[in-house]
PDB file of C-alpha atoms in Angstrom:
ATOM      1  CA  MET N 451     -66.232 -14.665  11.107  1.00  0.00           C
ATOM      2  CA  LYS N 452     -64.466 -12.975  13.945  1.00  0.00           C
ATOM      3  CA  LYS N 453     -64.410 -16.276  15.759  1.00  0.00           C
ATOM      4  CA  TRP N 454     -62.611 -18.017  12.823  1.00  0.00           C
ATOM      5  CA  ILE N 455     -60.093 -15.199  12.408  1.00  0.00           C
ATOM      6  CA  MET N 456     -59.333 -15.393  16.000  1.00  0.00           C
ATOM      7  CA  ILE N 457     -58.785 -19.262  15.785  1.00  0.00           C
ATOM      8  CA  GLY N 458     -56.511 -18.806  12.725  1.00  0.00           C
ATOM      9  CA  ALA N 459     -54.341 -16.337  14.484  1.00  0.00           C
ATOM     10  CA  ILE N 460     -53.915 -18.535  17.536  1.00  0.00           C
ATOM     11  CA  LEU N 461     -52.982 -21.484  15.230  1.00  0.00           C
ATOM     12  CA  VAL N 462     -50.286 -19.379  13.473  1.00  0.00           C
ATOM     13  CA  VAL N 463     -48.742 -18.444  16.693  1.00  0.00           C
ATOM     14  CA  VAL N 464     -48.726 -21.940  18.125  1.00  0.00           C
ATOM     15  CA  ILE N 465     -47.301 -23.561  14.841  1.00  0.00           C
ATOM     16  CA  GLY N 466     -44.559 -20.719  14.677  1.00  0.00           C
ATOM     17  CA  GLY N 467     -43.662 -21.446  18.290  1.00  0.00           C
ATOM     18  CA  CYS N 468     -43.372 -25.061  17.893  1.00  0.00           C
ATOM     19  CA  VAL N 469     -41.135 -24.665  14.756  1.00  0.00           C
ATOM     20  CA  TRP N 470     -38.741 -22.286  16.590  1.00  0.00           C
ATOM     21  CA  PHE N 471     -38.567 -24.563  19.587  1.00  0.00           C
ATOM     22  CA  PHE N 472     -37.545 -27.670  17.560  1.00  0.00           C
ATOM     23  CA  MET N 473     -35.106 -25.717  15.349  1.00  0.00           C
ATOM     24  CA  LYS N 474     -33.603 -24.128  18.406  1.00  0.00           C
ATOM     25  CA  ASP N 475     -32.961 -27.581  19.951  1.00  0.00           C
ATOM     26  CA  ASN N 476     -31.680 -29.079  16.708  1.00  0.00           C
ATOM     27  CA  ALA N 477     -29.384 -26.120  15.687  1.00  0.00           C
ATOM     28  CA  GLU N 478     -25.753 -26.582  16.451  1.00  0.00           C
ATOM     29  CA  PRO N 479     -24.390 -23.554  18.305  1.00  0.00           C
ATOM     30  CA  VAL N 480     -21.531 -21.388  17.166  1.00  0.00           C
ATOM     31  CA  VAL N 481     -18.371 -22.924  18.390  1.00  0.00           C
ATOM     32  CA  ALA N 482     -15.227 -21.163  19.466  1.00  0.00           C
ATOM     33  CA  LYS N 483     -12.039 -23.027  18.309  1.00  0.00           C
ATOM     34  CA  SER N 484      -8.571 -21.931  17.282  1.00  0.00           C
ATOM     35  CA  VAL N 485      -6.008 -22.645  14.674  1.00  0.00           C
ATOM     36  CA  PRO N 486      -2.295 -22.675  15.316  1.00  0.00           C
ATOM     37  CA  ALA N 487       0.274 -20.279  13.952  1.00  0.00           C
ATOM     38  CA  LYS N 488       4.113 -20.715  14.291  1.00  0.00           C
ATOM     39  CA  VAL N 489       6.198 -18.051  15.887  1.00  0.00           C
ATOM     40  CA  GLU N 490       8.520 -17.018  13.096  1.00  0.00           C
ATOM     41  CA  LYS N 491      11.783 -14.996  12.980  1.00  0.00           C
ATOM     42  CA  GLY N 492      12.852 -12.581  10.213  1.00  0.00           C
ATOM     43  CA  ASP N 493      12.468  -9.142   8.940  1.00  0.00           C
ATOM     44  CA  LEU N 494       9.351  -7.123   9.372  1.00  0.00           C
ATOM     45  CA  LYS N 495       8.248  -4.095   7.487  1.00  0.00           C
ATOM     46  CA  VAL N 496       5.533  -1.508   7.749  1.00  0.00           C
ATOM     47  CA  LYS N 497       4.504  -0.069   4.367  1.00  0.00           C
ATOM     48  CA  ILE N 498       2.240   2.454   2.895  1.00  0.00           C
ATOM     49  CA  SER N 499       0.842   1.744  -0.617  1.00  0.00           C
ATOM     50  CA  GLY N 500      -0.082   4.167  -3.453  1.00  0.00           C
ATOM     51  CA  SER N 501      -0.253   4.369  -7.125  1.00  0.00           C
ATOM     52  CA  GLY N 502       1.027   6.829  -9.712  1.00  0.00           C
ATOM     53  CA  SER N 503       2.711   7.074 -12.990  1.00  0.00           C
ATOM     54  CA  VAL N 504       6.341   7.566 -14.321  1.00  0.00           C
ATOM     55  CA  ALA N 505       7.423  11.192 -14.967  1.00  0.00           C
ATOM     56  CA  ALA N 506      10.836  12.739 -15.570  1.00  0.00           C
ATOM     57  CA  THR N 507      12.587  14.444 -12.767  1.00  0.00           C
ATOM     58  CA  ASN N 508      13.883  17.152 -15.131  1.00  0.00           C
ATOM     59  CA  SER N 509      11.654  18.369 -17.793  1.00  0.00           C
ATOM     60  CA  LYS N 510      11.619  22.161 -18.884  1.00  0.00           C
ATOM     61  CA  ASP N 511      10.397  24.673 -21.526  1.00  0.00           C
ATOM     62  CA  LEU N 512      13.198  26.887 -22.624  1.00  0.00           C
ATOM     63  CA  ILE N 513      11.972  30.536 -22.804  1.00  0.00           C
ATOM     64  CA  SER N 514      13.651  33.406 -24.777  1.00  0.00           C
ATOM     65  CA  SER N 515      14.517  36.235 -22.410  1.00  0.00           C
ATOM     66  CA  VAL N 516      14.961  38.642 -25.302  1.00  0.00           C
ATOM     67  CA  THR N 517      13.054  40.028 -28.331  1.00  0.00           C
ATOM     68  CA  GLY N 518      15.217  39.644 -31.497  1.00  0.00           C
ATOM     69  CA  GLU N 519      16.338  37.586 -34.257  1.00  0.00           C
ATOM     70  CA  VAL N 520      17.622  34.106 -33.908  1.00  0.00           C
ATOM     71  CA  ASP N 521      21.308  33.942 -35.218  1.00  0.00           C
ATOM     72  CA  GLU N 522      21.937  30.225 -35.148  1.00  0.00           C
ATOM     73  CA  VAL N 523      20.174  27.055 -33.932  1.00  0.00           C
ATOM     74  CA  LEU N 524      22.960  24.687 -32.743  1.00  0.00           C
ATOM     75  CA  VAL N 525      20.969  21.534 -32.081  1.00  0.00           C
ATOM     76  CA  GLU N 526      18.252  19.389 -33.717  1.00  0.00           C
ATOM     77  CA  LYS N 527      15.232  17.851 -32.246  1.00  0.00           C
ATOM     78  CA  ASN N 528      15.872  14.394 -30.381  1.00  0.00           C
ATOM     79  CA  GLU N 529      19.498  15.388 -29.953  1.00  0.00           C
ATOM     80  CA  LEU N 530      21.383  14.652 -26.676  1.00  0.00           C
ATOM     81  CA  VAL N 531      22.705  17.709 -24.860  1.00  0.00           C
ATOM     82  CA  GLU N 532      24.719  18.272 -21.726  1.00  0.00           C
ATOM     83  CA  LYS N 533      24.134  20.903 -19.093  1.00  0.00           C
ATOM     84  CA  GLY N 534      25.527  24.378 -20.221  1.00  0.00           C
ATOM     85  CA  ASP N 535      25.634  23.450 -23.909  1.00  0.00           C
ATOM     86  CA  GLU N 536      24.730  26.382 -26.084  1.00  0.00           C
ATOM     87  CA  LEU N 537      21.431  25.680 -28.107  1.00  0.00           C
ATOM     88  CA  ILE N 538      20.256  28.907 -29.549  1.00  0.00           C
ATOM     89  CA  THR N 539      22.205  32.152 -30.145  1.00  0.00           C
ATOM     90  CA  PHE N 540      20.949  35.680 -31.057  1.00  0.00           C
ATOM     91  CA  SER N 541      22.080  38.230 -33.662  1.00  0.00           C
ATOM     92  CA  ASP N 542      22.341  41.184 -31.257  1.00  0.00           C
ATOM     93  CA  GLY N 543      24.722  39.201 -29.058  1.00  0.00           C
ATOM     94  CA  SER N 544      22.242  38.634 -26.202  1.00  0.00           C
ATOM     95  CA  ASP N 545      23.124  35.682 -23.836  1.00  0.00           C
ATOM     96  CA  PRO N 546      22.369  32.458 -25.710  1.00  0.00           C
ATOM     97  CA  ILE N 547      19.836  29.822 -24.520  1.00  0.00           C
ATOM     98  CA  THR N 548      21.724  26.841 -22.891  1.00  0.00           C
ATOM     99  CA  ALA N 549      20.706  23.428 -21.739  1.00  0.00           C
ATOM    100  CA  PRO N 550      19.629  23.557 -18.086  1.00  0.00           C
ATOM    101  CA  PHE N 551      20.520  20.025 -17.402  1.00  0.00           C
ATOM    102  CA  ASP N 552      21.723  16.808 -19.226  1.00  0.00           C
ATOM    103  CA  GLY N 553      18.798  15.510 -21.448  1.00  0.00           C
ATOM    104  CA  THR N 554      17.153  15.353 -24.798  1.00  0.00           C
ATOM    105  CA  VAL N 555      15.775  18.218 -26.970  1.00  0.00           C
ATOM    106  CA  THR N 556      12.159  17.153 -27.302  1.00  0.00           C
ATOM    107  CA  LYS N 557      10.865  20.201 -28.916  1.00  0.00           C
ATOM    108  CA  LEU N 558      12.400  22.847 -31.141  1.00  0.00           C
ATOM    109  CA  ASP N 559      10.133  25.661 -32.506  1.00  0.00           C
ATOM    110  CA  VAL N 560      12.641  28.128 -33.949  1.00  0.00           C
ATOM    111  CA  GLU N 561      15.108  28.329 -37.035  1.00  0.00           C
ATOM    112  CA  GLU N 562      17.933  30.599 -38.019  1.00  0.00           C
ATOM    113  CA  GLY N 563      16.539  34.073 -38.914  1.00  0.00           C
ATOM    114  CA  ASP N 564      13.310  33.774 -37.011  1.00  0.00           C
ATOM    115  CA  ARG N 565      12.247  36.701 -34.787  1.00  0.00           C
ATOM    116  CA  VAL N 566      11.221  35.740 -31.296  1.00  0.00           C
ATOM    117  CA  SER N 567       9.719  37.714 -28.479  1.00  0.00           C
ATOM    118  CA  SER N 568      10.505  37.687 -24.721  1.00  0.00           C
ATOM    119  CA  SER N 569       8.811  34.945 -22.746  1.00  0.00           C
ATOM    120  CA  GLU N 570       8.264  32.866 -25.891  1.00  0.00           C
ATOM    121  CA  VAL N 571       8.866  29.097 -25.601  1.00  0.00           C
ATOM    122  CA  VAL N 572      11.507  28.079 -28.183  1.00  0.00           C
ATOM    123  CA  ALA N 573      12.437  24.619 -27.051  1.00  0.00           C
ATOM    124  CA  HIS N 574      11.971  21.801 -24.476  1.00  0.00           C
ATOM    125  CA  VAL N 575      14.583  19.570 -22.959  1.00  0.00           C
ATOM    126  CA  THR N 576      13.730  16.327 -20.981  1.00  0.00           C
ATOM    127  CA  ASP N 577      16.054  14.013 -19.078  1.00  0.00           C
ATOM    128  CA  TYR N 578      14.956  10.411 -19.699  1.00  0.00           C
ATOM    129  CA  LYS N 579      17.628   8.959 -17.420  1.00  0.00           C
ATOM    130  CA  LYS N 580      16.314  10.379 -14.152  1.00  0.00           C
ATOM    131  CA  LEU N 581      12.735   9.538 -13.416  1.00  0.00           C
ATOM    132  CA  LYS N 582      10.290   9.848 -10.572  1.00  0.00           C
ATOM    133  CA  THR N 583       6.774   8.841  -9.716  1.00  0.00           C
ATOM    134  CA  THR N 584       4.236  10.729  -7.535  1.00  0.00           C
ATOM    135  CA  VAL N 585       1.547   9.109  -5.341  1.00  0.00           C
ATOM    136  CA  SER N 586      -1.291  10.470  -3.195  1.00  0.00           C
ATOM    137  CA  VAL N 587      -1.149   9.387   0.479  1.00  0.00           C
ATOM    138  CA  ASP N 588      -4.008   9.759   2.963  1.00  0.00           C
ATOM    139  CA  GLU N 589      -3.827  12.267   5.631  1.00  0.00           C
ATOM    140  CA  MET N 590      -3.851   9.666   8.326  1.00  0.00           C
ATOM    141  CA  ASP N 591      -0.703   7.900   6.757  1.00  0.00           C
ATOM    142  CA  VAL N 592       1.273  11.003   5.627  1.00  0.00           C
ATOM    143  CA  PRO N 593       2.724  11.867   9.062  1.00  0.00           C
ATOM    144  CA  SER N 594       4.703   8.482   8.847  1.00  0.00           C
ATOM    145  CA  VAL N 595       6.244   9.377   5.440  1.00  0.00           C
ATOM    146  CA  LYS N 596       9.573  11.052   5.525  1.00  0.00           C
ATOM    147  CA  LYS N 597      12.189  12.172   3.040  1.00  0.00           C
ATOM    148  CA  GLY N 598      14.708   9.633   2.516  1.00  0.00           C
ATOM    149  CA  GLN N 599      12.595   6.541   3.060  1.00  0.00           C
ATOM    150  CA  THR N 600      13.047   3.510   0.932  1.00  0.00           C
ATOM    151  CA  VAL N 601      10.367   2.644  -1.573  1.00  0.00           C
ATOM    152  CA  GLU N 602       9.556  -0.540  -3.512  1.00  0.00           C
ATOM    153  CA  ILE N 603       8.067   0.137  -6.937  1.00  0.00           C
ATOM    154  CA  LYS N 604       6.206  -2.186  -9.282  1.00  0.00           C
ATOM    155  CA  ALA N 605       5.342  -1.238 -12.855  1.00  0.00           C
ATOM    156  CA  SER N 606       2.462  -2.771 -14.916  1.00  0.00           C
ATOM    157  CA  ALA N 607       4.758  -3.260 -17.830  1.00  0.00           C
ATOM    158  CA  PHE N 608       7.214  -5.278 -15.855  1.00  0.00           C
ATOM    159  CA  GLU N 609       5.244  -7.601 -13.494  1.00  0.00           C
ATOM    160  CA  ASP N 610       8.122  -9.713 -12.445  1.00  0.00           C
ATOM    161  CA  LYS N 611      10.439  -6.982 -11.541  1.00  0.00           C
ATOM    162  CA  THR N 612      10.804  -4.643  -8.503  1.00  0.00           C
ATOM    163  CA  PHE N 613      12.290  -1.398  -8.788  1.00  0.00           C
ATOM    164  CA  THR N 614      13.587   0.699  -5.884  1.00  0.00           C
ATOM    165  CA  GLY N 615      13.497   4.345  -5.063  1.00  0.00           C
ATOM    166  CA  GLU N 616      13.588   6.998  -2.308  1.00  0.00           C
ATOM    167  CA  VAL N 617      11.114   9.629  -0.978  1.00  0.00           C
ATOM    168  CA  THR N 618      12.463  13.001  -2.115  1.00  0.00           C
ATOM    169  CA  SER N 619       9.531  15.274  -0.988  1.00  0.00           C
ATOM    170  CA  VAL N 620       6.100  15.284   0.764  1.00  0.00           C
ATOM    171  CA  ALA N 621       3.671  17.997  -0.068  1.00  0.00           C
ATOM    172  CA  LYS N 622       3.049  20.675   2.603  1.00  0.00           C
ATOM    173  CA  GLU N 623      -0.493  21.229   1.201  1.00  0.00           C
ATOM    174  CA  GLY N 624      -3.142  18.567   0.622  1.00  0.00           C
ATOM    175  CA  THR N 625      -6.088  18.055  -1.779  1.00  0.00           C
ATOM    176  CA  TYR N 626      -9.482  17.716  -0.145  1.00  0.00           C
ATOM    177  CA  GLU N 627     -12.034  15.460  -2.008  1.00  0.00           C
ATOM    178  CA  ASN N 628     -14.969  13.525  -0.795  1.00  0.00           C
ATOM    179  CA  GLY N 629     -14.336  14.513   2.871  1.00  0.00           C
ATOM    180  CA  VAL N 630     -10.725  13.183   2.797  1.00  0.00           C
ATOM    181  CA  SER N 631      -7.432  15.089   2.327  1.00  0.00           C
ATOM    182  CA  SER N 632      -4.573  13.433   0.528  1.00  0.00           C
ATOM    183  CA  PHE N 633      -0.943  14.658   0.004  1.00  0.00           C
ATOM    184  CA  ASP N 634       1.551  14.068  -2.889  1.00  0.00           C
ATOM    185  CA  VAL N 635       4.529  12.182  -2.087  1.00  0.00           C
ATOM    186  CA  THR N 636       7.355  12.366  -4.792  1.00  0.00           C
ATOM    187  CA  ILE N 637       9.611   9.397  -5.336  1.00  0.00           C
ATOM    188  CA  LYS N 638      13.022   9.265  -7.075  1.00  0.00           C
ATOM    189  CA  ILE N 639      13.483   5.986  -8.987  1.00  0.00           C
ATOM    190  CA  ASP N 640      16.936   4.601  -8.432  1.00  0.00           C
ATOM    191  CA  LYS N 641      17.656   2.616 -11.626  1.00  0.00           C
ATOM    192  CA  PRO N 642      14.776   3.203 -14.052  1.00  0.00           C
ATOM    193  CA  GLY N 643      16.229   0.851 -16.593  1.00  0.00           C
ATOM    194  CA  ASP N 644      13.473   0.289 -19.349  1.00  0.00           C
ATOM    195  CA  LEU N 645      10.835   2.455 -17.510  1.00  0.00           C
ATOM    196  CA  LYS N 646       9.268   4.989 -19.686  1.00  0.00           C
ATOM    197  CA  ILE N 647       7.433   8.260 -18.959  1.00  0.00           C
ATOM    198  CA  GLY N 648       3.698   7.602 -18.505  1.00  0.00           C
ATOM    199  CA  MET N 649       3.876   3.920 -17.272  1.00  0.00           C
ATOM    200  CA  SER N 650       1.752   3.263 -14.309  1.00  0.00           C
ATOM    201  CA  THR N 651       3.220   2.316 -10.923  1.00  0.00           C
ATOM    202  CA  GLU N 652       2.328   0.762  -7.663  1.00  0.00           C
ATOM    203  CA  VAL N 653       4.562   1.761  -4.753  1.00  0.00           C
ATOM    204  CA  SER N 654       5.188   0.601  -1.175  1.00  0.00           C
ATOM    205  CA  ILE N 655       6.883   3.084   1.069  1.00  0.00           C
ATOM    206  CA  VAL N 656       8.677   1.422   3.917  1.00  0.00           C
ATOM    207  CA  THR N 657       7.834   3.630   6.891  1.00  0.00           C
ATOM    208  CA  ASN N 658       9.446   1.279   9.532  1.00  0.00           C
ATOM    209  CA  SER N 659      11.310  -1.933   9.570  1.00  0.00           C
ATOM    210  CA  VAL N 660      13.160  -4.295  11.950  1.00  0.00           C
ATOM    211  CA  LYS N 661      15.561  -7.093  11.160  1.00  0.00           C
ATOM    212  CA  ASP N 662      15.879 -10.651  12.653  1.00  0.00           C
ATOM    213  CA  VAL N 663      12.945 -10.362  15.019  1.00  0.00           C
ATOM    214  CA  LEU N 664      10.177 -12.597  16.232  1.00  0.00           C
ATOM    215  CA  TYR N 665       6.693 -12.138  14.861  1.00  0.00           C
ATOM    216  CA  VAL N 666       3.270 -13.669  14.872  1.00  0.00           C
ATOM    217  CA  PRO N 667      -0.137 -13.004  13.140  1.00  0.00           C
ATOM    218  CA  ILE N 668      -1.584  -9.963  14.672  1.00  0.00           C
ATOM    219  CA  GLU N 669      -4.770 -11.690  15.468  1.00  0.00           C
ATOM    220  CA  ALA N 670      -2.785 -14.009  17.968  1.00  0.00           C
ATOM    221  CA  VAL N 671      -2.210 -10.994  20.392  1.00  0.00           C
ATOM    222  CA  GLN N 672      -5.099 -10.428  22.828  1.00  0.00           C
ATOM    223  CA  LYS N 673      -5.497  -7.488  25.297  1.00  0.00           C
ATOM    224  CA  ASP N 674      -6.683  -7.723  28.953  1.00  0.00           C
ATOM    225  CA  GLY N 675      -6.686  -4.093  30.080  1.00  0.00           C
ATOM    226  CA  GLU N 676      -3.142  -2.874  29.610  1.00  0.00           C
ATOM    227  CA  GLU N 677      -1.790  -6.489  29.420  1.00  0.00           C
ATOM    228  CA  LYS N 678      -1.010  -8.023  26.156  1.00  0.00           C
ATOM    229  CA  TYR N 679      -1.061 -11.837  25.879  1.00  0.00           C
ATOM    230  CA  VAL N 680      -1.175 -14.827  23.490  1.00  0.00           C
ATOM    231  CA  ASN N 681      -2.234 -18.454  24.144  1.00  0.00           C
ATOM    232  CA  ILE N 682       0.666 -20.821  23.504  1.00  0.00           C
ATOM    233  CA  GLN N 683      -0.345 -24.244  22.167  1.00  0.00           C
ATOM    234  CA  GLN N 684       1.610 -27.323  23.229  1.00  0.00           C
ATOM    235  CA  SER N 685       1.523 -28.663  19.653  1.00  0.00           C
ATOM    236  CA  GLY N 686       0.955 -27.468  16.260  1.00  0.00           C
ATOM    237  CA  SER N 687      -2.500 -29.265  16.021  1.00  0.00           C
ATOM    238  CA  ALA N 688      -5.641 -27.378  16.863  1.00  0.00           C
ATOM    239  CA  GLU N 689      -7.429 -30.578  17.865  1.00  0.00           C
ATOM    240  CA  GLY N 690      -7.010 -31.496  21.461  1.00  0.00           C
ATOM    241  CA  ALA N 691      -4.142 -29.120  22.029  1.00  0.00           C
ATOM    242  CA  THR N 692      -3.791 -27.622  25.343  1.00  0.00           C
ATOM    243  CA  SER N 693      -2.718 -23.903  25.688  1.00  0.00           C
ATOM    244  CA  THR N 694      -1.227 -21.706  28.221  1.00  0.00           C
ATOM    245  CA  LYS N 695      -1.514 -17.890  28.537  1.00  0.00           C
ATOM    246  CA  ALA N 696       1.766 -15.936  28.178  1.00  0.00           C
ATOM    247  CA  THR N 697       2.150 -12.242  28.626  1.00  0.00           C
ATOM    248  CA  VAL N 698       4.145 -10.624  25.688  1.00  0.00           C
ATOM    249  CA  GLU N 699       5.525  -7.244  24.851  1.00  0.00           C
ATOM    250  CA  THR N 700       5.192  -6.099  21.181  1.00  0.00           C
ATOM    251  CA  GLY N 701       6.989  -3.777  18.704  1.00  0.00           C
ATOM    252  CA  ILE N 702       6.063  -2.636  15.292  1.00  0.00           C
ATOM    253  CA  SER N 703       3.125  -4.064  13.433  1.00  0.00           C
ATOM    254  CA  ASN N 704       1.596  -4.001   9.889  1.00  0.00           C
ATOM    255  CA  ASP N 705      -1.928  -5.194   8.994  1.00  0.00           C
ATOM    256  CA  ARG N 706      -0.824  -8.825   9.138  1.00  0.00           C
ATOM    257  CA  TYR N 707       1.936  -9.369  11.601  1.00  0.00           C
ATOM    258  CA  ILE N 708       3.172  -7.975  14.877  1.00  0.00           C
ATOM    259  CA  GLU N 709       6.620  -8.045  16.410  1.00  0.00           C
ATOM    260  CA  ILE N 710       7.142  -9.879  19.548  1.00  0.00           C
ATOM    261  CA  THR N 711       9.938  -8.392  21.766  1.00  0.00           C
ATOM    262  CA  SER N 712       9.572 -10.682  24.756  1.00  0.00           C
ATOM    263  CA  GLY N 713       7.469 -13.560  25.932  1.00  0.00           C
ATOM    264  CA  LEU N 714       7.869 -15.936  23.009  1.00  0.00           C
ATOM    265  CA  GLU N 715      10.528 -18.134  21.336  1.00  0.00           C
ATOM    266  CA  GLU N 716      10.991 -19.064  17.894  1.00  0.00           C
ATOM    267  CA  GLY N 717       9.184 -22.291  16.780  1.00  0.00           C
ATOM    268  CA  GLN N 718       6.513 -22.150  19.431  1.00  0.00           C
ATOM    269  CA  PHE N 719       2.854 -22.240  18.387  1.00  0.00           C
ATOM    270  CA  VAL N 720       0.173 -19.659  19.284  1.00  0.00           C
ATOM    271  CA  SER N 721      -3.592 -19.720  18.913  1.00  0.00           C
ATOM    272  CA  LEU N 722      -5.458 -17.813  16.393  1.00  0.00           C
ATOM    273  CA  PRO N 723      -9.053 -17.398  17.804  1.00  0.00           C
ATOM    274  CA  ILE N 724     -11.846 -18.175  15.481  1.00  0.00           C
ATOM    275  CA  THR N 725     -15.604 -18.951  15.597  1.00  0.00           C
ATOM    276  CA  ILE N 726     -17.140 -21.764  13.488  1.00  0.00           C
ATOM    277  CA  SER N 727     -20.859 -21.445  12.449  1.00  0.00           C
ATOM    278  CA  ASN N 728     -22.598 -24.457  10.840  1.00  0.00           C
ATOM    279  CA  GLU N 729     -24.902 -22.137   8.872  1.00  0.00           C
ATOM    280  CA  ASN N 730     -24.701 -22.714   5.107  1.00  0.00           C
ATOM    281  CA  SER N 731     -22.520 -20.173   3.336  1.00  0.00           C
ATOM    282  CA  THR N 732     -22.829 -19.231  -0.302  1.00  0.00           C
ATOM    283  CA  GLY N 733     -19.383 -17.743  -0.374  1.00  0.00           C
ATOM    284  CA  SER N 734     -15.900 -19.623  -0.479  1.00  0.00           C
ATOM    285  CA  GLY N 735     -15.408 -19.267   3.241  1.00  0.00           C
ATOM    286  CA  PHE N 736     -12.037 -20.039   4.914  1.00  0.00           C
ATOM    287  CA  GLY N 737     -13.552 -23.123   6.359  1.00  0.00           C
ATOM    288  CA  GLY N 738     -14.760 -24.437   3.034  1.00  0.00           C
ATOM    289  CA  ARG N 739     -11.169 -24.039   1.832  1.00  0.00           C
ATOM    290  CA  ASN N 740      -9.563 -25.838   4.680  1.00  0.00           C
ATOM    291  CA  GLY N 741     -11.230 -29.064   5.425  1.00  0.00           C
ATOM    292  CA  GLY N 742     -14.401 -29.041   3.222  1.00  0.00           C
ATOM    293  CA  GLN N 743     -16.769 -27.762   5.841  1.00  0.00           C
ATOM    294  CA  ASP N 744     -19.947 -26.084   4.962  1.00  0.00           C
ATOM    295  CA  GLY N 745     -19.591 -23.648   7.849  1.00  0.00           C
ATOM    296  CA  GLU N 746     -18.054 -20.219   7.779  1.00  0.00           C
ATOM    297  CA  ILE N 747     -14.918 -19.329   9.779  1.00  0.00           C
ATOM    298  CA  ARG N 748     -14.514 -15.902  11.214  1.00  0.00           C
ATOM    299  CA  MET N 749     -11.725 -14.274  13.328  1.00  0.00           C
ATOM    300  CA  GLN N 750     -13.040 -13.175  16.676  1.00  0.00           C
ATOM    301  CA  GLY N 751     -13.172  -9.532  17.135  1.00  0.00           C
ATOM    302  CA  GLY N 752     -13.130  -7.449  20.201  1.00  0.00           C
ATOM    303  CA  SER N 753     -10.513  -8.908  22.330  1.00  0.00           C
ATOM    304  CA  GLY N 754      -7.690  -8.967  19.797  1.00  0.00           C
ATOM    305  CA  MET N 755      -5.360  -6.337  18.562  1.00  0.00           C
ATOM    306  CA  PRO N 756      -6.759  -4.086  15.841  1.00  0.00           C
ATOM    307  CA  SER N 757      -5.581  -5.065  12.402  1.00  0.00           C
ATOM    308  CA  GLY N 758      -3.948  -1.707  11.903  1.00  0.00           C
ATOM    309  CA  GLY N 759      -2.121  -1.985  15.289  1.00  0.00           C
ATOM    310  CA  GLY N 760      -2.148   1.774  15.324  1.00  0.00           C
ATOM    311  CA  MET N 761       0.369   1.651  12.388  1.00  0.00           C
ATOM    312  CA  PRO N 762      -0.088   2.900   8.971  1.00  0.00           C
ATOM    313  CA  ASN N 763      -2.105   1.129   6.299  1.00  0.00           C
ATOM    314  CA  GLY N 764      -0.469  -0.598   3.388  1.00  0.00           C
ATOM    315  CA  GLY N 765       0.375  -3.940   4.844  1.00  0.00           C
ATOM    316  CA  GLY N 766       4.117  -4.635   4.385  1.00  0.00           C
ATOM    317  CA  MET N 767       4.859  -8.318   4.213  1.00  0.00           C
ATOM    318  CA  PRO N 768       7.732  -9.840   6.293  1.00  0.00           C
ATOM    319  CA  SER N 769      10.829 -10.338   4.079  1.00  0.00           C
ATOM    320  CA  GLY N 770      13.123 -13.287   4.564  1.00  0.00           C
ATOM    321  CA  GLY N 771      11.565 -14.597   7.742  1.00  0.00           C
ATOM    322  CA  GLY N 772       8.831 -16.912   6.505  1.00  0.00           C
ATOM    323  CA  GLY N 773       5.312 -16.526   7.724  1.00  0.00           C
ATOM    324  CA  GLN N 774       4.350 -15.850   4.104  1.00  0.00           C
TER     325      GLN N 774
END
């Protein structure tokens, strides 16, 4: 019995080795290739994204400062008021309650002759014309957010419209949850239009921007020690194209593009390094979409610039300069 077990084990090893040997010889190796990308010129933005909801910039409970009888209620619910308007007066001659800002009386809890106590909420005023949104920003990104920065705002209710805004405040204290701290950033909406309180928003805070500059996909820039370089293709075709190494200097970057301050000219083509594997892929790989290959195409890692480029997340898109 032991003899037959030993013979069986040897056969398994021999057959397995033969299969591996023939598969190794027949398998096509991973091939390093490249695809061209054009050097574009235009505007480049670095953005941080976040989500929030629309709220009123000014919304306030009106509180009685005295204990006494209401002499007269001078407004009605849903009435528009201006800052300083008298809203409620008292029989004892105490200072009346006035509107703290322009807005709408959204709540009115007293009538003439009612007795109120000090610190009792008697009304509420909301300004629907001045709106804001507040988003949470990761602790790694918040140092790049400053008061006065421009913000692009999208609302789910208005998919085809982009609103603009401005950062008005950055929280000095964060909220810690699941090992990460985040900070509230408040944004004034410039022209709210038909936006309503409670609508959801997606914002992009522009933390840096440059105009009329050269840029390339961030994967095109490689590093050799302290030197940054790209491979310039002599034509726009990846097949049979020759390339030359060119040292470059870079500026700002987002998660897709990087500014080139020297070393390239508009209209040149640079190589984006990729690897092509002939193994079957069950996903809709980049290779399958471009040329009907069964293989999977991956950007090479390691030698390229990191996708973040040391810049904030959020991935702003270039505007006006193509490359889209």
